[in-house]
Short mmCIF file of C-alpha atoms in Angstrom, two decimals:
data_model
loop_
_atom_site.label_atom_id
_atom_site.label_comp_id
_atom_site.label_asym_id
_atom_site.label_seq_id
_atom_site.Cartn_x
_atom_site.Cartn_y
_atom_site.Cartn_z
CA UNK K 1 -36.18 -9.42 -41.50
CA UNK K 2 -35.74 -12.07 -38.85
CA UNK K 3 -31.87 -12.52 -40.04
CA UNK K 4 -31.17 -8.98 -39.33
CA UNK K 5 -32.77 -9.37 -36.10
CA UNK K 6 -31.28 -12.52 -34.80
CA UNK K 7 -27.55 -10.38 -36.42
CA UNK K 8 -28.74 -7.44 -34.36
CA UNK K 9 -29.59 -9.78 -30.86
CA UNK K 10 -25.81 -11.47 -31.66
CA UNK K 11 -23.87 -7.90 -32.00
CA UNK K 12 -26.09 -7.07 -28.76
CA UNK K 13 -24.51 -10.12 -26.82
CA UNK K 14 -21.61 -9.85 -27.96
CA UNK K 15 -21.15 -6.46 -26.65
CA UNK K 16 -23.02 -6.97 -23.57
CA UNK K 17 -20.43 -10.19 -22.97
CA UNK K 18 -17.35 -7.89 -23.42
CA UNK K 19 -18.43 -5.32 -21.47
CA UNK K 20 -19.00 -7.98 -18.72
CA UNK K 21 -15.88 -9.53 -19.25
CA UNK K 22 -14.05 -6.53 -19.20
CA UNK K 23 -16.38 -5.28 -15.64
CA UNK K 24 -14.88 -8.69 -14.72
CA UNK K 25 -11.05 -8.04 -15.15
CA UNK K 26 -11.60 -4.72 -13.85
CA UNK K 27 -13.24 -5.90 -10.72
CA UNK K 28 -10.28 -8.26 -10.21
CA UNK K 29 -8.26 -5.60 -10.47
CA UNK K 30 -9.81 -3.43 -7.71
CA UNK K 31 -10.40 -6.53 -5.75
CA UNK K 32 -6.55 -7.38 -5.53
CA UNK K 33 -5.42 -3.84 -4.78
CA UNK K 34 -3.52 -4.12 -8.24
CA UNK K 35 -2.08 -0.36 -8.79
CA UNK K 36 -1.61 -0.06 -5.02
CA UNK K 37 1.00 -3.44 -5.89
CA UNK K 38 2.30 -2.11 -8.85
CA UNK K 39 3.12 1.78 -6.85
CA UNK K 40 4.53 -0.73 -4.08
CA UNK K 41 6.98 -2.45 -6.99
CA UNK K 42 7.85 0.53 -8.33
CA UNK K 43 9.16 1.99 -4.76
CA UNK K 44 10.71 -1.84 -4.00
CA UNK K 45 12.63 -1.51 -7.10
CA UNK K 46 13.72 2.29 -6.46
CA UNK K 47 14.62 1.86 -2.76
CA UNK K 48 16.40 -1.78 -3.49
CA UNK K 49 18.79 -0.09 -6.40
CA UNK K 50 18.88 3.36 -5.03
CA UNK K 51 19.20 3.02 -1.47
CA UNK K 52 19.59 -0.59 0.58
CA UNK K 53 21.89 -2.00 -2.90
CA UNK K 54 25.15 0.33 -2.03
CA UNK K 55 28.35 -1.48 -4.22
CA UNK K 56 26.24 -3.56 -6.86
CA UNK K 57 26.57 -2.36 -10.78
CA UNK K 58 23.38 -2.03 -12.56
CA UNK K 59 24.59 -4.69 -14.55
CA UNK K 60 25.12 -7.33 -11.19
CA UNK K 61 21.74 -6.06 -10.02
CA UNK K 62 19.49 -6.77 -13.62
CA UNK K 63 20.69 -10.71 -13.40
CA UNK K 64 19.91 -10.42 -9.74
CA UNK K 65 17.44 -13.33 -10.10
CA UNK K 66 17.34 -13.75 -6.19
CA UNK K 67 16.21 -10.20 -5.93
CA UNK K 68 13.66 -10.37 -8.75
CA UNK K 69 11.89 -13.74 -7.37
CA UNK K 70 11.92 -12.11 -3.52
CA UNK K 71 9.96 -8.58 -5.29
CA UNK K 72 7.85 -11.28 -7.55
CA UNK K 73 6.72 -12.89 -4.40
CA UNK K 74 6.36 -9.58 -2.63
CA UNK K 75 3.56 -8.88 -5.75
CA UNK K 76 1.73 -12.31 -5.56
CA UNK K 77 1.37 -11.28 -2.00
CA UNK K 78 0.36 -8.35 -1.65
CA UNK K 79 -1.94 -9.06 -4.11
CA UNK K 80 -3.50 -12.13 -2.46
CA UNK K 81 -3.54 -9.55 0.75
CA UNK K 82 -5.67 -7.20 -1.22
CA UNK K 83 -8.14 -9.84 -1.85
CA UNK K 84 -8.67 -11.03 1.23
CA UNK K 85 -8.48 -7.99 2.98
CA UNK K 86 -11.62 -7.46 0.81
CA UNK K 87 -13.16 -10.52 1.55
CA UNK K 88 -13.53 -9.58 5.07
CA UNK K 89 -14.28 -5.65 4.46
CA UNK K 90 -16.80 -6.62 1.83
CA UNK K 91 -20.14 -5.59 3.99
CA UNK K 92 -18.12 -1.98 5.09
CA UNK K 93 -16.68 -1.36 1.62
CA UNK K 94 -20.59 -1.74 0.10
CA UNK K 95 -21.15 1.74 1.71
CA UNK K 96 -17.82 3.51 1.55
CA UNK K 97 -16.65 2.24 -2.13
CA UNK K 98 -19.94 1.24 -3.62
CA UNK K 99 -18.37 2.31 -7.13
CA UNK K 100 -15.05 -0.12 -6.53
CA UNK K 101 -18.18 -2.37 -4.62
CA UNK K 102 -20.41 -2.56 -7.23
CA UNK K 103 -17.66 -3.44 -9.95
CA UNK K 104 -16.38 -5.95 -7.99
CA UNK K 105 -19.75 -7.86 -7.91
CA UNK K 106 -19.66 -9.39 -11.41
CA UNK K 107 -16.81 -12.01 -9.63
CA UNK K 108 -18.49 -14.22 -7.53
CA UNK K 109 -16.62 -13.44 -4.19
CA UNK K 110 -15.32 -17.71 -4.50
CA UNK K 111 -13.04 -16.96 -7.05
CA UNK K 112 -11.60 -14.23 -5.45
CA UNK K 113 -10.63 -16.70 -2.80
CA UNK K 114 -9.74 -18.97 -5.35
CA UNK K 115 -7.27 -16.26 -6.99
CA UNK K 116 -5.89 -15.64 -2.86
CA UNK K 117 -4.98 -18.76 -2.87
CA UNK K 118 -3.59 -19.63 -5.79
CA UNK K 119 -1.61 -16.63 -5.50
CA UNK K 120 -0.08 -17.17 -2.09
CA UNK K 121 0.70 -20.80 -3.25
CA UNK K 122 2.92 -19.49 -6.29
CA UNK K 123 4.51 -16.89 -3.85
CA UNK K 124 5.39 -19.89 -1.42
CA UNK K 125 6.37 -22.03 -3.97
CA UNK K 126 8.82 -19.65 -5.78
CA UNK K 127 9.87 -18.53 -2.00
CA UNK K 128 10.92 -22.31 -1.35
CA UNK K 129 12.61 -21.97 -4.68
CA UNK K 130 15.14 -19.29 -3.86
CA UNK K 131 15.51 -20.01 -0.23
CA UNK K 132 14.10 -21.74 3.15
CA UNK K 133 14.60 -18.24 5.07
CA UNK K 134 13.01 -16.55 2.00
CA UNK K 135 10.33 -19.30 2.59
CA UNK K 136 9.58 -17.98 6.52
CA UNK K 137 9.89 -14.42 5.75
CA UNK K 138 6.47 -14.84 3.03
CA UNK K 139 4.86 -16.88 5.31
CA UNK K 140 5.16 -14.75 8.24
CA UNK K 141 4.14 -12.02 5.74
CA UNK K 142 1.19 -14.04 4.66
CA UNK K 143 0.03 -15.20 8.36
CA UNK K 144 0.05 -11.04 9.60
CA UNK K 145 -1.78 -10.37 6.30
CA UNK K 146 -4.54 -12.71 7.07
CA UNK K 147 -4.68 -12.00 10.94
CA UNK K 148 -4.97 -8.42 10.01
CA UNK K 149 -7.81 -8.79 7.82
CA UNK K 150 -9.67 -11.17 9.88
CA UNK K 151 -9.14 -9.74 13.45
CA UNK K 152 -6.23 -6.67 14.12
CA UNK K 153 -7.85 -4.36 11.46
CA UNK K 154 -10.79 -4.44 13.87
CA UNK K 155 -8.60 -3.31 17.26
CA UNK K 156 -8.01 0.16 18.60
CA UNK K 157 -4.26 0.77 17.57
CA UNK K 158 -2.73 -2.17 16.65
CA UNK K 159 -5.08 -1.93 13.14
CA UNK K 160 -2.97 0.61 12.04
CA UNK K 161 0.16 -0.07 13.77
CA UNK K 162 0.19 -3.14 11.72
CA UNK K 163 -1.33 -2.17 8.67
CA UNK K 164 1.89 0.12 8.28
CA UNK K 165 4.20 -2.27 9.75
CA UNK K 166 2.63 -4.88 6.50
CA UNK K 167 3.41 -1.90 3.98
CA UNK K 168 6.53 -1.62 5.24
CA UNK K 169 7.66 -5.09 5.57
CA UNK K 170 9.14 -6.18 2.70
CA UNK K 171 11.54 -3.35 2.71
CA UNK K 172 12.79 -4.12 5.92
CA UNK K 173 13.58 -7.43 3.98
CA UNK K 174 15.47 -5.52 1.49
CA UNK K 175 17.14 -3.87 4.08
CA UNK K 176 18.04 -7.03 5.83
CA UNK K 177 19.02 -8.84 2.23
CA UNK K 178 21.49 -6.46 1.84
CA UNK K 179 22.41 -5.69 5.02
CA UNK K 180 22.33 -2.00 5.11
CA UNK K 181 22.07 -0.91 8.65
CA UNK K 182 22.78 3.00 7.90
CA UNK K 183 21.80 5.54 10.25
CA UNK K 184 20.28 7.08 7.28
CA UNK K 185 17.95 4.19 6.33
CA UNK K 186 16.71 4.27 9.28
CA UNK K 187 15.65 7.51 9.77
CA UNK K 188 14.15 7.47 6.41
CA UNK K 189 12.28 4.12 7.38
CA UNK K 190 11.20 5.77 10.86
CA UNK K 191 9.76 9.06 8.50
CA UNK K 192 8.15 6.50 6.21
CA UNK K 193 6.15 4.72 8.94
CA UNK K 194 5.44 8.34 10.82
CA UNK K 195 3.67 9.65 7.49
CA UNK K 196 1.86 6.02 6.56
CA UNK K 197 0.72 5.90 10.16
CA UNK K 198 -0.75 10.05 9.75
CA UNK K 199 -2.37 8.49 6.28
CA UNK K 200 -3.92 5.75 7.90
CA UNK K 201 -5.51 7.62 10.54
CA UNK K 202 -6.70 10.34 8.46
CA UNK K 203 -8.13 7.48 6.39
CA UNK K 204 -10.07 6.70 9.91
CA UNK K 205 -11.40 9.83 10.24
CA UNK K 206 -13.48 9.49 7.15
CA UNK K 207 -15.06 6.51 7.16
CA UNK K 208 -15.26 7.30 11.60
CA UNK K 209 -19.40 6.31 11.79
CA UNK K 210 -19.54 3.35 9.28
CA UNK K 211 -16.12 1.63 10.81
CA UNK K 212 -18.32 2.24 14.43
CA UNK K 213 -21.15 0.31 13.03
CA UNK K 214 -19.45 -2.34 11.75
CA UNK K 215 -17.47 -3.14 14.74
CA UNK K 216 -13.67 -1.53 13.54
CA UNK K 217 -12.42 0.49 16.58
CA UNK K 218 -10.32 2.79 15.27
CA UNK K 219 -8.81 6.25 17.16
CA UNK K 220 -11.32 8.83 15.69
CA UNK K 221 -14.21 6.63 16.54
CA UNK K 222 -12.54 5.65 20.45
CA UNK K 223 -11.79 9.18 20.75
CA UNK K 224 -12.89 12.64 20.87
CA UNK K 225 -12.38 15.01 17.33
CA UNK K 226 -9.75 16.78 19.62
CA UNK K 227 -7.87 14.16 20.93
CA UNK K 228 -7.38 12.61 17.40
CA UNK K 229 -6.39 16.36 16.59
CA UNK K 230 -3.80 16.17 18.56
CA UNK K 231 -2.87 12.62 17.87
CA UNK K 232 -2.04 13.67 14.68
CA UNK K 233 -0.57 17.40 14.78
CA UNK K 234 1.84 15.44 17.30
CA UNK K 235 3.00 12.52 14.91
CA UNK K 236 3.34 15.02 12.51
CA UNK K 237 5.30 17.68 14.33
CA UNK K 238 7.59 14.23 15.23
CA UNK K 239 7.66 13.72 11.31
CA UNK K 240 9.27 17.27 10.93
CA UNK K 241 11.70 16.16 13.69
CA UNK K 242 12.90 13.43 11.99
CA UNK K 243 13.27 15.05 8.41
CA UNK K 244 15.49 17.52 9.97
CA UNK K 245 17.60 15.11 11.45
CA UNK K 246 18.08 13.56 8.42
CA UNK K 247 18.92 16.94 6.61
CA UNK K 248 21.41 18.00 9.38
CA UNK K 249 23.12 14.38 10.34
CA UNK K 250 22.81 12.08 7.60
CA UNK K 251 24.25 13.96 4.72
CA UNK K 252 21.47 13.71 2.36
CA UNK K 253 22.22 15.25 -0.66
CA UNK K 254 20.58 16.15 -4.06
CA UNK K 255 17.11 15.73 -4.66
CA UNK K 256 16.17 13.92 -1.82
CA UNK K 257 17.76 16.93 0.85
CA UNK K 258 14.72 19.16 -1.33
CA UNK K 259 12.43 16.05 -0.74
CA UNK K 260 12.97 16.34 3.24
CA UNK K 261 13.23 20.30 3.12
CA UNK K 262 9.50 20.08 1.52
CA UNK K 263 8.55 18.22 3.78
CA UNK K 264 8.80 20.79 6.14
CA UNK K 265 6.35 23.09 4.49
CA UNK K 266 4.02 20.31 3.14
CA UNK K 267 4.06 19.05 7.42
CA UNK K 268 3.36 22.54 8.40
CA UNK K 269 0.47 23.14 5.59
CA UNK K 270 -1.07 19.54 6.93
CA UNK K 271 -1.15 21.00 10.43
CA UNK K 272 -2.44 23.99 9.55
CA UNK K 273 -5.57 21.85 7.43
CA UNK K 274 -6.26 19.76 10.58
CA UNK K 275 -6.38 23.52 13.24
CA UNK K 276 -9.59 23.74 10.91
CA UNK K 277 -10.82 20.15 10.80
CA UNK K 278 -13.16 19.53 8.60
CA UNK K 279 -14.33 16.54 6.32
CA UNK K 280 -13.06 18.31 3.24
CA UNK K 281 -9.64 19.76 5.08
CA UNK K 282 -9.04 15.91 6.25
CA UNK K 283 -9.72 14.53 2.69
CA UNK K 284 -7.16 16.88 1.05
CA UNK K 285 -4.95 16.24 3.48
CA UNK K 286 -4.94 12.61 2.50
CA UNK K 287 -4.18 12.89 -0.31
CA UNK K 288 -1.34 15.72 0.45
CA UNK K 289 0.49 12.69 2.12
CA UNK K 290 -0.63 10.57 -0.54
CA UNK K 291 1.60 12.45 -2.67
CA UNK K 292 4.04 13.67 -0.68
CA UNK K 293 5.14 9.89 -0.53
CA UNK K 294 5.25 9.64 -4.33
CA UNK K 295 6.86 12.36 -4.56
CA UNK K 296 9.72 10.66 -2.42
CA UNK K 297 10.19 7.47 -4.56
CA UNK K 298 10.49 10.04 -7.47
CA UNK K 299 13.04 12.08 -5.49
CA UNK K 300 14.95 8.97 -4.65
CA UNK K 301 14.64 7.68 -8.53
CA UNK K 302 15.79 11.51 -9.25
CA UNK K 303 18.80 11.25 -6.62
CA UNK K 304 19.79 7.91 -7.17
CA UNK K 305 20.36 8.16 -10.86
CA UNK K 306 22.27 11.70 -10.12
CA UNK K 307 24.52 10.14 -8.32
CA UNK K 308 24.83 6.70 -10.19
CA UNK K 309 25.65 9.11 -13.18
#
């Protein structure tokens, strides 16, 4: 009798040690912004091959090892961004992600700083490995990580000013590696920014009273429902701008001329969502954007290989 018991109490810890093990890993995993990392790879890798790498075979670009190490340290740091960005939103993300929250408290919050810095230390070390200008460009990109987590994410503007400018960052170093100044990157890179900058502030408008409480002044809580209205029906009407500049004097062809035609309509349904403002209207139109970006590094995956092919 007592052997079963004592079998039954082992099977019991056992399974109660996985599951905390595994609550563990996942909570790392939320902590470090990991498929947020792994959706930024993805589009480095697209954009790199497909649209800033103009003359270089696939074959040339594979064994690439300079490219590979720069995306490998964009990763690490993003990743180490992710976790410290936490570390500093912990008390506000209790009440708007206590799911992602309460996951994340079976890490003690030390080894998450243990895992940001052992993580920006590989990324520095493996920057200093390819090159001493690769070596400034992820420690710039480190520094504005940090100061945006412990101070800009907290100032009318510039919070998400530079929380796009960070997203956008390491393509512009992809853009500089290879030295593709094209009109048409950069009217892709200014639509890019327009829509992450309409994400970020929609993102505001949801969480407007607890970011007020804990000290993050952001435009919906600085100004009036109608003035952030407009904010937004105006960077997106500048959005639509842009996409038809691109479709008129770029020559965009294939998939990605659909992409930008879309975008038209999907602009046009998001202004129509925020006319009628309302919590629900400004959460689906999140995640509109949300995808509408996806849908882009598929269309430029699509468009690429068309005309690789």
């Amino acid at each position: 009798m007592n052997s079963e018991k004592e079998t039954f109490q082992s099977k019991k810890f056992i399974s109660k040690s996985l599951y905390y093990r595994f609550s563990q890993f996942v909570g790392f995993l939320l902590g470090a912004r990991f498929f947020v990392a792994a959706l930024l790879t993805f589009a480095l890798y697209v954009s790199t091959f497909f649209l800033f790498n103009q003359e270089e075979s696939f074959r040339n670009f594979v064994f690439d090892f300079k490219v590979h190490g720069i995306i490998f340290c964009t990763v690490l740091t993003i990743l180490a961004g992710g976790i410290i960005n936490q570390f500093y939103d912990l008390e506000k993300d209790h009440i708007v992600k206590p799911f992602r929250t309460r996951i994340q408290s079976f890490i003690k919050q030390k080894y998450f700083l243990y895992a940001y810095l052992g993580l920006t230390a590989i990324s520095l070390g493996v920057a200093w490995m390819i090159s001493h200008n690769v070596f400034i460009f992820f420690v710039v990109y480190q520094f504005f990580m940090w100061l945006y987590s412990h101070k800009l994410s907290r100032i009318l503007i510039l919070n998400n000013l530079t929380f796009v400018s960070l997203t956008l960052y390491p393509f512009f170093g992809m853009m500089v590696y290879y030295e593709t100044f094209l009109k048409k990157v950069f009217l892709m890179a200014v639509f890019l920014f327009l829509i992450l900058l309409c994400i970020d502030i929609v993102k505001d408008t949801l969480t407007r009273s607890v970011d007020k409480t804990f000290g993050y002044t952001t435009i919906p809580n600085y100004f009036k429902s109608r003035n952030t209205k407009i904010i937004l029906i105006s960077l997106l009407l500048i959005t639509m701008a842009v996409s038809m500049k691109i479709i008129t004097k770029t020559g965009v062809t294939g998939f990605m001329a659909y992409y930008f035609a879309g975008g038209l309509f999907v602009m046009i349904l998001c202004i129509y969502l925020f006319l009628n403002s309302t919590r629900k209207s400004n959460f689906l139109t999140l995640n509109i954007l949300r995808l509408w970006v996806f849908v882009g590094i598929i269309a430029m995956l699509l468009n690429g290989i068309e005309h690789k092919l």
